[in-house]
Short mmCIF file of C-alpha atoms in Angstrom, two decimals:
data_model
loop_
_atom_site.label_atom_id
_atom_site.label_comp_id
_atom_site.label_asym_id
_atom_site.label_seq_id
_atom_site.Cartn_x
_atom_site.Cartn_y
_atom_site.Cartn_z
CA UNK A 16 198.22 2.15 249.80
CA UNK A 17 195.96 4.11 247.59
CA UNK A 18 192.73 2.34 246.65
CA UNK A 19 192.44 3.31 242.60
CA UNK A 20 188.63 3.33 241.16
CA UNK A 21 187.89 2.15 238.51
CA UNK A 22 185.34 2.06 235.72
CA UNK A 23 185.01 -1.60 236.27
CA UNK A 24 182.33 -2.62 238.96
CA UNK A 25 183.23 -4.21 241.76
CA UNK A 26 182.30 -7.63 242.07
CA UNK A 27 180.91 -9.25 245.12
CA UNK A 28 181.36 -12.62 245.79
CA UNK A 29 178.39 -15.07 246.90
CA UNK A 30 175.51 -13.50 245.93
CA UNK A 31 174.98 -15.96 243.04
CA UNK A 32 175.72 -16.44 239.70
CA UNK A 33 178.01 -13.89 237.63
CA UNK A 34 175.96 -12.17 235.12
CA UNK A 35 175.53 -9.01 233.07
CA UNK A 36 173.67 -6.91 235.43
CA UNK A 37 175.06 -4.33 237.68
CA UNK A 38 172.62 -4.20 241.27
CA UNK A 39 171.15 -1.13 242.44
CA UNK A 40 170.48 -1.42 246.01
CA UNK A 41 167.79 -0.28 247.80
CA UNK A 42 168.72 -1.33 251.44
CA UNK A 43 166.24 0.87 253.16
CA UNK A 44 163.51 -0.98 251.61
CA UNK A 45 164.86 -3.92 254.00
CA UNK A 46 162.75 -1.89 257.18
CA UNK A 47 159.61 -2.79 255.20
CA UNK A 48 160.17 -6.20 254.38
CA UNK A 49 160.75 -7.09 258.39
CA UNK A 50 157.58 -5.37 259.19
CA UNK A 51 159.28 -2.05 260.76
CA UNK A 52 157.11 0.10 262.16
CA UNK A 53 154.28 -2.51 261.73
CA UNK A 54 151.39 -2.96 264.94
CA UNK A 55 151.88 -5.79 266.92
CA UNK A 56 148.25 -6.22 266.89
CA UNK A 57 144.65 -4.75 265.77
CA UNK A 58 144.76 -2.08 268.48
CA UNK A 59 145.13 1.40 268.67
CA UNK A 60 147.75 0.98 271.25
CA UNK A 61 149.59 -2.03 269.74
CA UNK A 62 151.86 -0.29 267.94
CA UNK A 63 149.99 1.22 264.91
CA UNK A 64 152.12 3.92 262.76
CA UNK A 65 149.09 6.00 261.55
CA UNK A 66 148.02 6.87 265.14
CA UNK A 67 151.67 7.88 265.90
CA UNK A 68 152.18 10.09 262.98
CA UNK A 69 149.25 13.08 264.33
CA UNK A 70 151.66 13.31 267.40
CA UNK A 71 154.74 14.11 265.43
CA UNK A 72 155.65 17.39 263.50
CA UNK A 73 154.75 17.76 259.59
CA UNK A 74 158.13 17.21 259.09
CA UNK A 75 159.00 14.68 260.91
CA UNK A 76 155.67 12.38 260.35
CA UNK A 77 155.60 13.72 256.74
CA UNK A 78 152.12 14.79 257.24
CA UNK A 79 151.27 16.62 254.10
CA UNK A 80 147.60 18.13 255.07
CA UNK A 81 146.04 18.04 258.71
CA UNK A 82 142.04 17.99 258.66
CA UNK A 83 139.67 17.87 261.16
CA UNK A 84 138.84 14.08 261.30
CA UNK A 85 141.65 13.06 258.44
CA UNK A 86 144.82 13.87 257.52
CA UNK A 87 146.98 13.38 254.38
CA UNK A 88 150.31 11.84 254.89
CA UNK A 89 153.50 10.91 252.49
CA UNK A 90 153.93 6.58 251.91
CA UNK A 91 157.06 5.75 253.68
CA UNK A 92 157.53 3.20 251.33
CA UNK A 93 156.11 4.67 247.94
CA UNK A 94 155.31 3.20 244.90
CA UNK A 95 155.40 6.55 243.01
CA UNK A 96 156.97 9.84 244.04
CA UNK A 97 154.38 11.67 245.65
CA UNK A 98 152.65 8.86 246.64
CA UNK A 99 150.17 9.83 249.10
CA UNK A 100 147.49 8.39 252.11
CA UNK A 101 144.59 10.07 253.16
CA UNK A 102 144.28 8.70 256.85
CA UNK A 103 141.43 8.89 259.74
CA UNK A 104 143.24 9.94 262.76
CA UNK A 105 140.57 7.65 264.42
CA UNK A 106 141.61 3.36 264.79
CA UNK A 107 139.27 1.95 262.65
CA UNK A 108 139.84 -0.73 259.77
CA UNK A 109 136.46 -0.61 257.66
CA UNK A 110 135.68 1.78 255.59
CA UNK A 111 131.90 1.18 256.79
CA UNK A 112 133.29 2.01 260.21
CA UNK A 113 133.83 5.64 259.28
CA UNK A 114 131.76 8.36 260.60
CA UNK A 115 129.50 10.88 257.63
CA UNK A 116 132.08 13.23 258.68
CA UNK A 117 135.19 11.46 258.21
CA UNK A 118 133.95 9.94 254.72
CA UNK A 119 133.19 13.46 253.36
CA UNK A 120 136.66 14.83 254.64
CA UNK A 121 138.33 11.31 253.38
CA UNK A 122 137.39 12.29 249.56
CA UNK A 123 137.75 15.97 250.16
CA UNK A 124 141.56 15.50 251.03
CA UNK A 125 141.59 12.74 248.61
CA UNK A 126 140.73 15.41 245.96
CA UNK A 127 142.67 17.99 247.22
CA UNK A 128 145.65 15.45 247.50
CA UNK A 129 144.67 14.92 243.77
CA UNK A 130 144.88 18.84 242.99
CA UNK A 131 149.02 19.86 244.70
CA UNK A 132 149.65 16.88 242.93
CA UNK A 133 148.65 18.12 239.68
CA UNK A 134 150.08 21.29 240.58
CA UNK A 135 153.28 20.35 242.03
CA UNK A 136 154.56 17.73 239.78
CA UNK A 137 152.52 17.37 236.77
CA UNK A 138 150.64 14.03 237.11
CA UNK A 139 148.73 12.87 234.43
CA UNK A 140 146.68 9.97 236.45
CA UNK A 141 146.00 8.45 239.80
CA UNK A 142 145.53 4.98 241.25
CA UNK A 143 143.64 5.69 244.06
CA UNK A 144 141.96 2.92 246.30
CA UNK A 145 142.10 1.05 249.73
CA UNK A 146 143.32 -2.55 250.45
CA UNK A 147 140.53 -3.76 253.14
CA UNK A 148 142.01 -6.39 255.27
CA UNK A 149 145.42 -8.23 254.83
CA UNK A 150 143.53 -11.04 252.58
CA UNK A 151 143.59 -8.03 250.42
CA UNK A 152 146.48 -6.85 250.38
CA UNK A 153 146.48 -4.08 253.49
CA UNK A 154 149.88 -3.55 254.91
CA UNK A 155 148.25 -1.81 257.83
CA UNK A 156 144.68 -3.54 258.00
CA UNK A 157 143.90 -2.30 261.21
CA UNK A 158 143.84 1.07 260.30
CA UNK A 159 141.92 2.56 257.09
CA UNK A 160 143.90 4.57 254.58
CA UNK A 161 143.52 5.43 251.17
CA UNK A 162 146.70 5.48 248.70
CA UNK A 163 146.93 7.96 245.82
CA UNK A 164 149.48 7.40 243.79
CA UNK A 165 150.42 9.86 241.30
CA UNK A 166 151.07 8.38 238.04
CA UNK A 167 153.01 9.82 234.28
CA UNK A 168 152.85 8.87 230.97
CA UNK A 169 155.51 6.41 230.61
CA UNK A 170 156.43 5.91 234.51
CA UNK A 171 156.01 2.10 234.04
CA UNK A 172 159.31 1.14 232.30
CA UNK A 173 161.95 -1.74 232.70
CA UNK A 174 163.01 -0.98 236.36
CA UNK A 175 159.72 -2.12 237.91
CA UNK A 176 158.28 -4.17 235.73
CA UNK A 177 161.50 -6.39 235.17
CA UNK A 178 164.16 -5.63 237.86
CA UNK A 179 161.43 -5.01 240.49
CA UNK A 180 162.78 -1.82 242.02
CA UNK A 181 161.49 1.57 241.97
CA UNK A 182 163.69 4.64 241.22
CA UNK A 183 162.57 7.47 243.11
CA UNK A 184 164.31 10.87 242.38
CA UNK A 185 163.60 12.99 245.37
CA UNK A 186 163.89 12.65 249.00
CA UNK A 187 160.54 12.14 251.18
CA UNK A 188 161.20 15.03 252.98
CA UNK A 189 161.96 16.94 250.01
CA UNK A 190 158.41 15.85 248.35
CA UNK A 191 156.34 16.32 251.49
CA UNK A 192 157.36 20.47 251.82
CA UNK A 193 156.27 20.82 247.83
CA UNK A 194 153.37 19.21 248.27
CA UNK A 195 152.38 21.03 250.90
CA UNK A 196 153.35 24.22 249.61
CA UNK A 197 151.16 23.25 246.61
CA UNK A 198 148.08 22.23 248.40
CA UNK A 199 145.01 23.67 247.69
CA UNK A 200 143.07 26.36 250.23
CA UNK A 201 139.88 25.00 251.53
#
């Protein structure tokens, strides 16, 4: 028997109470919420993504920008397209920990991060900061990075603000090879 489609959603029983709204489904944000490819401790060795990532290809780590003492990777789980970390490749989790070095190249990939951003997709802003420790907020408090996240006039609208999901229109992959090809020489 042929299954007809129809204009008419599908409904799904048990997942509460009928209403108006049709669901879009963002399954792979599940990973993130069970701590996937979180440390299972403070150490270098326990675990931690962001001394992983230097050992795997561009591509496959989504490493944007290599440095000497920092590189610039894509957020797994962005808040923004584009949304980019500038990370030491040394384990350390205060930003007081870092080296002269490693701050200078920190805000030089930060700005250059800032720049193929501009270039590539047109932002009109940044939030850029760090979350230091989990009290505040750090997914990964054992290891220092910095976020920038590209943001547009007008990028705030109903699906994040009420229905608390993000609509992002390109893959990772996909975002990580423009950006590159749109980062700045040194």
């Amino acid at each position: 028997m042929l299954h007809c489609m129809t204009s008419e959603p599908e409904q799904q029983l048990g997942v509460g109470t009928q209403d108006a709204f049709q669901r879009l489904w963002t399954p792979h944000r599940m990973a993130y919420i069970q701590g996937e490819n979180k440390p299972t401790g403070p150490g270098a060795g326990d675990g931690c993504p962001f001394c992983s990532i230097p050992a795997k290809s561009d591509e496959d780590g989504l490493v944007v920008r290599r440095g000497e003492q920092v590189y610039a990777v894509l957020n797994l789980y962005p808040y923004n397209g584009g949304h980019l970390m500038t990370v030491p490749y040394r384990h350390v989790a205060d930003y007081t920990d870092l080296t002269a070095g490693e701050t200078a190249e920190l805000g030089e990939l930060t700005k250059q991060a800032m720049t193929a951003l501009r270039t590539a997709s047109g932002a009109h802003g940044f939030n850029i900061g760090m979350n230091q420790g989990t009290v505040a907020g750090a997914g990964i408090a054992a290891h220092l990075h910095q976020h920038i996240v590209p943001r547009w006039g007008g990028d705030t609208n109903f699906m994040p603000v009420v229905g608390h999901t993000r609509v992002l229109p390109q893959l990772l992959a996909d975002t990580r090879k423009m950006l590159a090809e749109a980062w700045p020489s040194a």
